[in-house]
XYZ file of C-alpha atoms in Angstrom:
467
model
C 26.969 89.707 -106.268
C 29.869 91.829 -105.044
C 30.227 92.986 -108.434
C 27.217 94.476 -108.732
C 27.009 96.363 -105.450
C 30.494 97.399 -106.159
C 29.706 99.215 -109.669
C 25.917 100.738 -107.903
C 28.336 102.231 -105.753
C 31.073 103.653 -108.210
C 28.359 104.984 -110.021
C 26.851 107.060 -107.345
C 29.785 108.735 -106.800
C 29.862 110.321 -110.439
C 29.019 113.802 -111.092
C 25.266 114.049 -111.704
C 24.054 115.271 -114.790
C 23.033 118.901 -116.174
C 19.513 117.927 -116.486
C 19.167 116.423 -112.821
C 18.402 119.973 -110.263
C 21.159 120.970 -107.763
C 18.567 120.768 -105.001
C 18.233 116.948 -105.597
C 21.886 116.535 -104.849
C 22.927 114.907 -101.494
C 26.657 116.281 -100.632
C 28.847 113.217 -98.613
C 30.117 115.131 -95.665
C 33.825 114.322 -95.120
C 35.210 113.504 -91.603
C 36.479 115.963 -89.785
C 40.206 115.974 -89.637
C 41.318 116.729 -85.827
C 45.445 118.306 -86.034
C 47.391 116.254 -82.958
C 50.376 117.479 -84.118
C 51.560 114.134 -85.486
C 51.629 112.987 -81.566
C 49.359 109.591 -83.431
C 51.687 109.022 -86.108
C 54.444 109.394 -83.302
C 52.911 106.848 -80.749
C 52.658 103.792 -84.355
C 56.038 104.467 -84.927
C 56.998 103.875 -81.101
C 55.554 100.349 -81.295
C 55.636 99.547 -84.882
C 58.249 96.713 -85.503
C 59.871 96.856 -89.243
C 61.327 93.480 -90.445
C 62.814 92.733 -93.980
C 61.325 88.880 -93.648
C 58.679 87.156 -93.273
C 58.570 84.177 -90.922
C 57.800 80.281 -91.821
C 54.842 81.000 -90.503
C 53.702 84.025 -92.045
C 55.122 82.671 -95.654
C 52.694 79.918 -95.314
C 49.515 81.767 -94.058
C 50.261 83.812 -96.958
C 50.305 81.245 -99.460
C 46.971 79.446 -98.399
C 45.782 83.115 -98.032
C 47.284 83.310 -102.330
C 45.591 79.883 -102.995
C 41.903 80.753 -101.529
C 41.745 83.779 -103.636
C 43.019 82.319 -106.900
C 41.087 79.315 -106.519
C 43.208 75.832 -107.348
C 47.051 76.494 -107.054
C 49.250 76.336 -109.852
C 49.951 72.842 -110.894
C 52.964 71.080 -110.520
C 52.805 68.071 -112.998
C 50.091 69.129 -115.876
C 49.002 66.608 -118.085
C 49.414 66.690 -121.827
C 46.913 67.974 -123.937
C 46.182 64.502 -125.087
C 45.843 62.901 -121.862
C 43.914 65.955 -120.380
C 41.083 66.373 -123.314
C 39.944 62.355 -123.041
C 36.397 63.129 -122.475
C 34.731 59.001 -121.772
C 37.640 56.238 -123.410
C 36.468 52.995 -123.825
C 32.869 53.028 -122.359
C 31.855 49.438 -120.335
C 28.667 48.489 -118.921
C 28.314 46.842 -115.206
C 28.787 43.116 -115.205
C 26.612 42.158 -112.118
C 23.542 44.279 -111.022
C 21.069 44.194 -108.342
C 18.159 46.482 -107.799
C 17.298 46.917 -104.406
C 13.894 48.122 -104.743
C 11.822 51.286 -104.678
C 12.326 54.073 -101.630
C 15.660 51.691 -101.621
C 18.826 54.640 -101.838
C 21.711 52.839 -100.745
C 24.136 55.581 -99.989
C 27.416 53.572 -98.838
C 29.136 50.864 -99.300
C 32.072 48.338 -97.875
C 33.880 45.508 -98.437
C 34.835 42.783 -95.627
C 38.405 42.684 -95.818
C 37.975 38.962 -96.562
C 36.488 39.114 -99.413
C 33.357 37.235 -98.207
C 30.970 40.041 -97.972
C 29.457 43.507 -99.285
C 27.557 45.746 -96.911
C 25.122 48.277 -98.363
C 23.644 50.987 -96.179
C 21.045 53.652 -96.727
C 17.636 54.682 -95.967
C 15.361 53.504 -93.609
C 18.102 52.319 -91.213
C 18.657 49.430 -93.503
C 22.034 47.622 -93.856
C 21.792 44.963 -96.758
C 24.406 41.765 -97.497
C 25.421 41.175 -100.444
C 28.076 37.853 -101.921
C 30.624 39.814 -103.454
C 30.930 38.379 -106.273
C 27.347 36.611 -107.614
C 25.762 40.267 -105.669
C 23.218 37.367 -104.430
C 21.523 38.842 -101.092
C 22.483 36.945 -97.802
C 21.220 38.809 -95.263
C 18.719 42.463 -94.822
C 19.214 44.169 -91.368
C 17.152 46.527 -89.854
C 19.055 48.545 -87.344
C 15.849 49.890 -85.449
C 14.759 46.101 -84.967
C 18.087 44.839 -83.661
C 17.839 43.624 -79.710
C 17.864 46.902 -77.651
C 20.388 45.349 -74.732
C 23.916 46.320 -75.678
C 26.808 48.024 -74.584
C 26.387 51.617 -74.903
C 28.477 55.009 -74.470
C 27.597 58.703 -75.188
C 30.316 61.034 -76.331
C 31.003 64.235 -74.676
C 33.454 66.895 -76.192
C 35.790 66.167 -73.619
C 38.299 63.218 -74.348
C 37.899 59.528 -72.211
C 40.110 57.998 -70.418
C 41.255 54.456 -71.875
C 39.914 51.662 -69.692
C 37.532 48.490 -69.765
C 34.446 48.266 -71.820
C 32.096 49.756 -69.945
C 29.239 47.614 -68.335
C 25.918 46.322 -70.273
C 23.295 49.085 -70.435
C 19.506 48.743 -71.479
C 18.639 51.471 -73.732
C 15.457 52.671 -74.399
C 13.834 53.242 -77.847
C 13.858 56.602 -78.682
C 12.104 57.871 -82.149
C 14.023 58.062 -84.931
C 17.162 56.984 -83.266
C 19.520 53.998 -83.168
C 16.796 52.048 -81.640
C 13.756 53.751 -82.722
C 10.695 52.555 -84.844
C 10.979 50.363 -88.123
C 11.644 52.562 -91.228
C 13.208 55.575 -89.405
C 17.021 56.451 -89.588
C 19.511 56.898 -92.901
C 22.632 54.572 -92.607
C 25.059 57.155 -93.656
C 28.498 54.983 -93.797
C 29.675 51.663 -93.187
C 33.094 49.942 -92.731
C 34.361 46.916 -92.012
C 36.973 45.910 -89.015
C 39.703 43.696 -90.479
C 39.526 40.003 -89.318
C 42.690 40.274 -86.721
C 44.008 36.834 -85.441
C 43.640 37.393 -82.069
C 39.718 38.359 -82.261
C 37.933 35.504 -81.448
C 34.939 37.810 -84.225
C 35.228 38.189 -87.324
C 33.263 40.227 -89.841
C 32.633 42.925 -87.452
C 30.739 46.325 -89.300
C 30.829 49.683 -88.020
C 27.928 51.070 -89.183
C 26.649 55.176 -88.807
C 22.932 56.063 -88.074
C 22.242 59.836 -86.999
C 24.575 60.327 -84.079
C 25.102 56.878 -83.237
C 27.979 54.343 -84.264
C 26.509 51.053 -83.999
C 29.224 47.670 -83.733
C 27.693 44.704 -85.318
C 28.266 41.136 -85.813
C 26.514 40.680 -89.096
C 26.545 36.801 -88.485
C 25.230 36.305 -85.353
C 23.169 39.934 -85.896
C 24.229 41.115 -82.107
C 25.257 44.766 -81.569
C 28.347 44.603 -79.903
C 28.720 48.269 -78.432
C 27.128 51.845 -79.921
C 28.663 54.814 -79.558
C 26.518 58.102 -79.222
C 27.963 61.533 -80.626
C 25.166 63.956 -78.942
C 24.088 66.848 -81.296
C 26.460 65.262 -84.027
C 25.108 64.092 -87.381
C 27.495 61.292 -88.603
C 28.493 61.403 -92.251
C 31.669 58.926 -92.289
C 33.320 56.580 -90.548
C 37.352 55.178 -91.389
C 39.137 51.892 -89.750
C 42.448 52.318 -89.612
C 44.208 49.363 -91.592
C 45.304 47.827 -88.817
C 42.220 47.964 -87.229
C 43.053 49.335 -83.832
C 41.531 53.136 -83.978
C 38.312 54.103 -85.922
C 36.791 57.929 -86.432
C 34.292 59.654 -87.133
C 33.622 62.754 -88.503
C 30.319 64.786 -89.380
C 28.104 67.627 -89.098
C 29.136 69.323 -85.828
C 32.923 70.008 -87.347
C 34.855 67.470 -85.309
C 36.481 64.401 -86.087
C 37.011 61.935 -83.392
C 39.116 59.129 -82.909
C 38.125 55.964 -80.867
C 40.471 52.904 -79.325
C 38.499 50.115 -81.001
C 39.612 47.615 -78.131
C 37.188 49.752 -75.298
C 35.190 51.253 -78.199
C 36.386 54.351 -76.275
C 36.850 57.963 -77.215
C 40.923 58.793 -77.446
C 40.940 61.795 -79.777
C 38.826 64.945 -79.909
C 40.370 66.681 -83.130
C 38.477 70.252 -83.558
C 41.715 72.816 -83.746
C 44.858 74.059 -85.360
C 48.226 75.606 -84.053
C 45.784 79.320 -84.345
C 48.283 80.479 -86.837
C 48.655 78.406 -90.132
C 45.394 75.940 -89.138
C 42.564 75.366 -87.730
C 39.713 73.308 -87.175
C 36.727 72.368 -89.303
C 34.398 75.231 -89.888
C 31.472 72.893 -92.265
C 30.601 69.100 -92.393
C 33.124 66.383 -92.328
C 32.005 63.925 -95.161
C 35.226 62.115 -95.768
C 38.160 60.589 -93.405
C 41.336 58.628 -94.553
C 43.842 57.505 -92.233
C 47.516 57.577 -93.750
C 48.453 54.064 -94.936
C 52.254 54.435 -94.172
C 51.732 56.792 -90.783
C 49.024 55.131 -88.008
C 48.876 58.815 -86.180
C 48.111 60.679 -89.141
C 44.382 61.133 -90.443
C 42.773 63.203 -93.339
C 39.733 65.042 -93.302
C 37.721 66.707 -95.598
C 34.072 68.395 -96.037
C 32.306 71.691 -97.073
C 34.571 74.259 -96.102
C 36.558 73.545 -99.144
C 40.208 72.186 -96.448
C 41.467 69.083 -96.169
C 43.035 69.115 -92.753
C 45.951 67.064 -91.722
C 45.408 65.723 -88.186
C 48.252 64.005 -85.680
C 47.038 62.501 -83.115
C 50.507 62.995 -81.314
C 49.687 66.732 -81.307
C 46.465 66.224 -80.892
C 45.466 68.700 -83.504
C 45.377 69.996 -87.067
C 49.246 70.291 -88.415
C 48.447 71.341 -91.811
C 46.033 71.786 -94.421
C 45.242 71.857 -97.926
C 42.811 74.307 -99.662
C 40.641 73.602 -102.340
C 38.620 70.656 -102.499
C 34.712 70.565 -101.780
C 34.308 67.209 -100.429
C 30.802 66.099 -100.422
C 30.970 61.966 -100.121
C 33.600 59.727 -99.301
C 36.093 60.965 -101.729
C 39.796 61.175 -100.137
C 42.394 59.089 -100.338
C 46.188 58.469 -99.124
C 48.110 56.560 -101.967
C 50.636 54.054 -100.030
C 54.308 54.242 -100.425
C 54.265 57.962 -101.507
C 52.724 61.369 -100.378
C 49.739 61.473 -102.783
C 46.698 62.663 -101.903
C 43.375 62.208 -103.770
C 40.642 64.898 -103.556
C 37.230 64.497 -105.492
C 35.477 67.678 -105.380
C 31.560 68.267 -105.952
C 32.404 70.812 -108.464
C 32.460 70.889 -112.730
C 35.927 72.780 -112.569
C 38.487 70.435 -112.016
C 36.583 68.291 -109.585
C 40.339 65.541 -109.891
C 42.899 66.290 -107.814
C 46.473 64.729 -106.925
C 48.148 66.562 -104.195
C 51.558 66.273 -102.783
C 51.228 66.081 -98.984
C 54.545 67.154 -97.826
C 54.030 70.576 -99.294
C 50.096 71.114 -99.849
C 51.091 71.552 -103.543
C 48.384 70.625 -106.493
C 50.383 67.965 -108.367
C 47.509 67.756 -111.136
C 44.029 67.729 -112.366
C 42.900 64.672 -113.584
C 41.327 64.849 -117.197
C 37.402 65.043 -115.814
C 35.886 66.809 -118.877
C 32.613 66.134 -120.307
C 30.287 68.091 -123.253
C 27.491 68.115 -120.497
C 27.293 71.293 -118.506
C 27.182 69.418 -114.450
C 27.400 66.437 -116.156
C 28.740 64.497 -113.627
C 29.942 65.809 -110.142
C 31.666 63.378 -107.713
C 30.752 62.026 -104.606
C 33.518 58.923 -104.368
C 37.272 58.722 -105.399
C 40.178 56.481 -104.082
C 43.024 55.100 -105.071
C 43.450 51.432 -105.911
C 44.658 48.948 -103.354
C 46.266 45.250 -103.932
C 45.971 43.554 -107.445
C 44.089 47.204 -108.617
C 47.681 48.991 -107.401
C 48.052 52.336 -109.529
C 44.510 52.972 -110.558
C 42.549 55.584 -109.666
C 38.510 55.365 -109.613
C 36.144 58.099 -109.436
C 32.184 58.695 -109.864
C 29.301 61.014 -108.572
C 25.558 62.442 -109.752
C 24.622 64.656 -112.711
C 22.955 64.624 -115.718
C 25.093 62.243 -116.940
C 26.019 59.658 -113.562
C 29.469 57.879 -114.447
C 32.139 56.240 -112.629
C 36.081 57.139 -114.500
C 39.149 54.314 -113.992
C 42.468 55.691 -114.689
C 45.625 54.108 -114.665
C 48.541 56.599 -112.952
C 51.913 56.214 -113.964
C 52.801 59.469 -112.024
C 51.659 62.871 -111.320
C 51.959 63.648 -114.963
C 51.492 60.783 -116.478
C 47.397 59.676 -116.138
C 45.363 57.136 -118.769
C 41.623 57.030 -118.650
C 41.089 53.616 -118.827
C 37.392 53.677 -119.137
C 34.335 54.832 -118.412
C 31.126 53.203 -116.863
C 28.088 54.596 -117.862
C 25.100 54.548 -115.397
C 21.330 55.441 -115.220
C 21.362 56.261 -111.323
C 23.732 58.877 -108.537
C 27.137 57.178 -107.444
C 27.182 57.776 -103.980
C 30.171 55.136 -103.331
C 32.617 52.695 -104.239
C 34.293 49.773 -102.584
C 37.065 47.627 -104.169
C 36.738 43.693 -103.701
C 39.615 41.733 -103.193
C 38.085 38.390 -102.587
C 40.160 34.996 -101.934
C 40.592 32.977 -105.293
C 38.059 30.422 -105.801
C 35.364 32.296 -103.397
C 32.633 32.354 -106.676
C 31.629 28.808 -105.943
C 32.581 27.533 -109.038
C 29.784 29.257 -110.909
C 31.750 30.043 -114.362
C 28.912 32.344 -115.120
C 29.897 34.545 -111.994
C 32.833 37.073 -111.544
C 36.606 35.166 -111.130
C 39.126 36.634 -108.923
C 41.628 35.287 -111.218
C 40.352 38.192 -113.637
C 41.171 41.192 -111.216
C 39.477 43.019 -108.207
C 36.027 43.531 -108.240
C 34.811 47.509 -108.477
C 31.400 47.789 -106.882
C 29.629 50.462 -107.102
C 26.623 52.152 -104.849
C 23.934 53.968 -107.186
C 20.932 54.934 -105.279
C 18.431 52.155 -105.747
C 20.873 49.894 -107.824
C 24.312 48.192 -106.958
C 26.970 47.017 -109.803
C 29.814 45.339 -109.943
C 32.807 45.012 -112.849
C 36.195 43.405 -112.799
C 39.062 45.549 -113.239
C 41.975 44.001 -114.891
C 44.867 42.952 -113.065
């Protein structure tokens, strides 16, 4: 668009041609020049301040400045030509699929930590249970039907004080909210709290509706506490692994942090240093806390950042700049600095990034003949007996969820490909106790690998990745 305007304007500024009358010509008048007898060009040089170098500072402003006009940075590691024209490998169908029904979009998806359970949320306020392994249904909740006496706090932008849980409150049904009529409300993201010892409950889910964060015990079906974000639109929620902080992040720019012991608000993260970073300027759609580092958290959303938050500093300590993160696709690999970015883009939509330096290790081979083929919504790394793969899918033309193997930044195999009918919007990985299938030999074994489940609008699958 600039483009254009651009060469209108060049071309005004030509000489006009014999045949066009003089009349018909508009003269641009030129601005008056006004002799001060250099006393301007005096009074810059008085406060001008010459330097031969540029600071740390400035060296880095000026390389994220480099990297959003260029587009992706250089990369560090690229791939072979071999490994980066793969277009599908082998191609695999699911193993296990369940259709949930029409006017049924399941948008996210989590695994207990356990093993034991799959929770599927989406439309209508509906969170849906699912056996792991067999996806048999155990249990369909309704968040506006839950009992409307729980413990309840709103969320100002100003942080809270750590303290007791507050006291029970009685809320009041209010349309389309947490506790509003039947069939209202999207379930935007779920996650589960790990089972710690010294919790007396287990299989506690944190699950997103609008601007409230609603704890539940799925067995007993009792909201524990809700937290309200006012004027926030939720899109994601991350435990950290060791389940004592959750956040949040969505559409009004902020991620938050929360001590899950008082269900309290610790963090407000919205700002940078005002030099090299800053805060959010578009949705937050995807959150990963470091695996190696409890005060460090990633963000990531439409304004094309991933920010790097500390909750020491209580702000934004660097970023990188790039990715267009549209679902829950971020990821910290553990035991190293790599960062995964999925991007909702055709143009190398892949990403490894080194954290330490913002650098763009790689672009994982995404091509396929299909022009928007397949753009991605979910990417992570895998954890436990799926160590060193990475998994990817998204929506297109051409819906498809990619496994890789990674050897290192240079060195990536497609694996395979799994070819669907229906939008990924997420993925979970299951790593379920052995012997948890009920001794079904029809039904997914542990002892073949984790289980990769995948979220795809009104359908769920599941396949076994190899150990």
């Amino acid at each position: 668009m600039s483009s254009t305007h651009g060469s209108v304007s060049r071309a005004s500024k030509r000489s006009v041609p014999p045949s066009v009358p003089k009349a018909s010509v508009e003269v641009e008048e030129e601005d008056e020049f006004v002799d001060d007898g250099g006393q301007a060009a005096e009074d810059i040089g008085k406060s001008f301040v010459f330097r031969n170098t540029l600071t740390e500072s400035e060296i880095e402003a000026l390389g994220h400045w480099k990297r959003s006009q260029n587009g992706d940075d250089e990369e560090q590691y690229p791939l072979s030509s071999k490994q980066r024209n793969v277009t599908y490998g082998d191609i695999k169908k699911p193993q296990q699929s369940v259709q949930l029904g029409p006017d049924s979009e399941a948008l996210c998806i989590a695994a207990s930590c356990s093993g034991n359970m799959m929770a599927v949320g989406g439309r209508h306020g509906t969170v849906r249970l699912f056996h792991p392994m067999t996806l048999e249904p155990m249990d369909t909740i309704r968040i506006s039907e839950l009992e409307s006496s729980s413990t309840s706090t709103s969320t100002s932008s100003s942080v809270s004080t750590l303290g007791s849980r507050p006291s029970m409150v009685r809320r009041q049904p209010v349309p389309g909210g947490l506790l509003g009529s039947a069939g209202e409300g999207v379930v935007t993201s779920v996650c589960f709290r790990p089972d710690l010892r010294a919790s007396r409950m287990q299989n506690l889910l944190l699950a997103a509706q609008g601007d409230a964060i609603v704890h539940l015990h799925v067995g007993t079906r009792r909201v524990v506490h809700v937290n309200n974000e006012e004027g926030n639109r939720i899109n994601t929620l991350a435990m950290r692994p060791d389940g004592a902080v959750f956040a949040s992040g969505g559409s009004d720019c902020v991620v938050r942090a929360y001590d899950e012991a008082t269900c309290s608000l610790c963090r407000t993260l919205d700002h940078g240093d005002g030099v090299t970073t800053t805060g959010h300027t578009n949705h937050v759609f995807s959150l990963a806390w470091h695996p190696d580092d409890p005060q460090i958290l990633l963000s990531g959303g439409w304004d094309n950042r991933v920010l790097v938050w500390d909750l020491r500093v209580h702000r934004s300590v660097r970023s990188i700049s790039g990715p267009h993160i549209c679902g829950a696709a971020l990821d910290i690999h553990a035991g190293s600095n790599l960062v995964l970015t999925g991007s909702w883009r055709s143009n190398n939509p892949l990403q490894l990034w080194d954290l330490g330096s913002n650098r763009l290790l790689t672009n994982l081979p995404w091509w396929q003949p299909e022009p928007d083929g397949c753009l991605i919504y979910a990417a992570r790394f895998g954890t436990g007996l799926a160590a060193g793969m990475v998994i990817a899918g998204g929506s297109g033309t051409k819906p498809m969820v990619r496994v890789y193997k990674l050897n290192g930044p240079g060195n990536v195999e497609l694996q395979f490909t799994v070819r669907l009918q229906r939008p990924v919007h997420a993925l979970t990985l299951v790593q379920a106790a052995a012997g948890s299938t009920g001794g079904d030999p029809g039904h997914l074994q542990q002892d073949h690998g984790p289980v990769l489940a995948m979220c795809c609008d009104e359908e769920v699958h599941t396949i076994t990745l190899s150990a």
